[in-house]
Amino acid sequence: MCAPLDEPVLSRAGLPERVARIDLGAIQANVERIRSMVSPSRVMAVVKANGYGHGMVPVAQAAIRGGAAWLGTAHVSEAVELRGAGVSVPILTWLHTSETDFDAAIRSGIDVATSGWELAHIAQAARRLEQPARVQLKIDTGLGRNGATAENWDALLGQALELQESGLIRVTGIFSHLAVADEPHRTETDEQLAKFHEAIAMAEDAGLDVEVRHLANTPAALSRPDTHFDLVRVGIGMYGLSPFEHLSPADLGLVPAMTLATVVANAKNVPAGHGVSYGLRYTTPEATTLVLIPLGYADGIPRSASGGPVLVDGHKRAVVGTIAMDQLVVDMGRAYENPGDLVGSEAILFGADGEQPLADEWARAAGTINYEIVTRIGPRVTREFVNSAEPQTPGEAQWQITVSTDSLEQTQSVAAQFAQALRPGDLIILDGELGAGKTTFTQGLGAGLGVEDGIISPTFVLQRVHRSLRGGPDLIHVDAYRLGEDPDALDSLDLESTLDTSVTVVEWGKERVEYLTPNFVQVSLRRETASPGHTHPADAEVQTDFSAEDEDQRTITFRAFGERWRGKPPQLTGAE
Ligand SMILES: *Cc1c(COP(=O)(O)O)cnc(C)c1O
């Protein structure tokens, strides 16, 4: 069916509505750069607070690819999540309460910092688990937060040595944190450095031999080689942002990793004297085009950041009026002839460089620092990871279920039930040997989604599109089997362009298409083998011993990954 001639066909361009695009290649390069600047000291990549808002696990993996030897988080729970995702490098955690799960830290081989009071809790957990804890001692050299005071340092050393001798802990490090390294002219850094040297000397005199001593954060790593010791703890720099007020990322050889983008929600012309947003704190000085941006303080854009920059239609324009919970308004500075043309175009709040605004400009508008701008980007903004040098290895599954079926029809029925849980943007990755029933399963999905039938094995066409017959998502059916030999072939399918609006099913897709999105369901189909000979080609003759029913028995395992699949798995009914 064609639309009438005078009615334009409306289609979605496939832009994510609100996205923080994270350049993992930039993170890797930033870590490599800082590593080369501080060598032979090593780098601890600080990935607390969801990787400063960038997405903790992918960022940690990119940092490790860039040569980070350690990871650092504030909370034990953050480090446990990293271990769950398969991260094996040493991790230090430094902010605990009496409610902290030190047992989990010990079980996962996570280093815990102590200022003093934690030692009793840590020792108790170690005794319970009969496993020594890895502990780092923190000295307060002047910041006035965590860390033992100079007066208590000797006592802390004594206690730690005693617990080490009894086998309950191993003291792996000594560290402190700087207060003013981002202002290189200030002398307090020298005083903190002198106190740190003193604390280390005392520990050595007491007989402690540690793996790592560390003091520097990003600004000290970049400006004070005398603070590098064995390790530098780098946060903001690895995300490509500058900790110094008067130096840009480019000045430091760093590349900002986060681009915050959205789509213009509305655009219209208004006359001079038109008020804008709550409180009517802005009035248009002349006739102009106002553009509505669907991001607000619920998404982490500070309400106080009126005046902040947005790149729309190739121009950097300022936010005018009060920033609301979900939206903000930009004055384009002139009246467009067709303001409606701006609707649906991309708007960039901050990004890498060149014409895009920097997070620092938002920080200035809000009277804060770039750290806060990126870290507070909220959960309604999708994180999209690009330029990963390696295929992304999925983190822990949100859930896993296994269903048995004993006929082809039942396999299709389970797939059709599963289809009820699907929506546009979903990616299903099928695996299982030849004849395991991947195409049968896809036929069931198609029936459940209500798409055109005619689903057959796509082996020789690579990709088929089955249109929805009821206004739902189309089904894209792909065979990645032969693509394994030809990496360009996968690109040429351009799955990205249809991913957001369709349900995409990829046979043989495991470890080939996970880079497309962090959200996907792996479906593994296995034939029930009644005898060990059943799958062995040499025993082909004995297969006549099996009834047709045995041939059709399957176990189907669903493993769901990514935020999209958080929550309960769907209820699927197969064989009893
Ligand atoms: C957050 C943090 C860092 C990282 O600081 P940046 O300025 O982002 O490099 C280092 N050490 C500790 C103890 C921290 O809490």
Short mmCIF file of C-alpha atoms in Angstrom, two decimals, residues 28 49 294 551 557:
data_model
loop_
_atom_site.label_atom_id
_atom_site.label_comp_id
_atom_site.label_asym_id
_atom_site.label_seq_id
_atom_site.Cartn_x
_atom_site.Cartn_y
_atom_site.Cartn_z
CA GLN A 28 41.80 3.37 26.00
CA ALA A 49 30.15 6.11 40.35
CA PRO A 294 13.99 16.80 25.69
CA GLU A 551 14.73 -36.48 17.42
CA THR A 557 18.28 -21.83 27.28
#
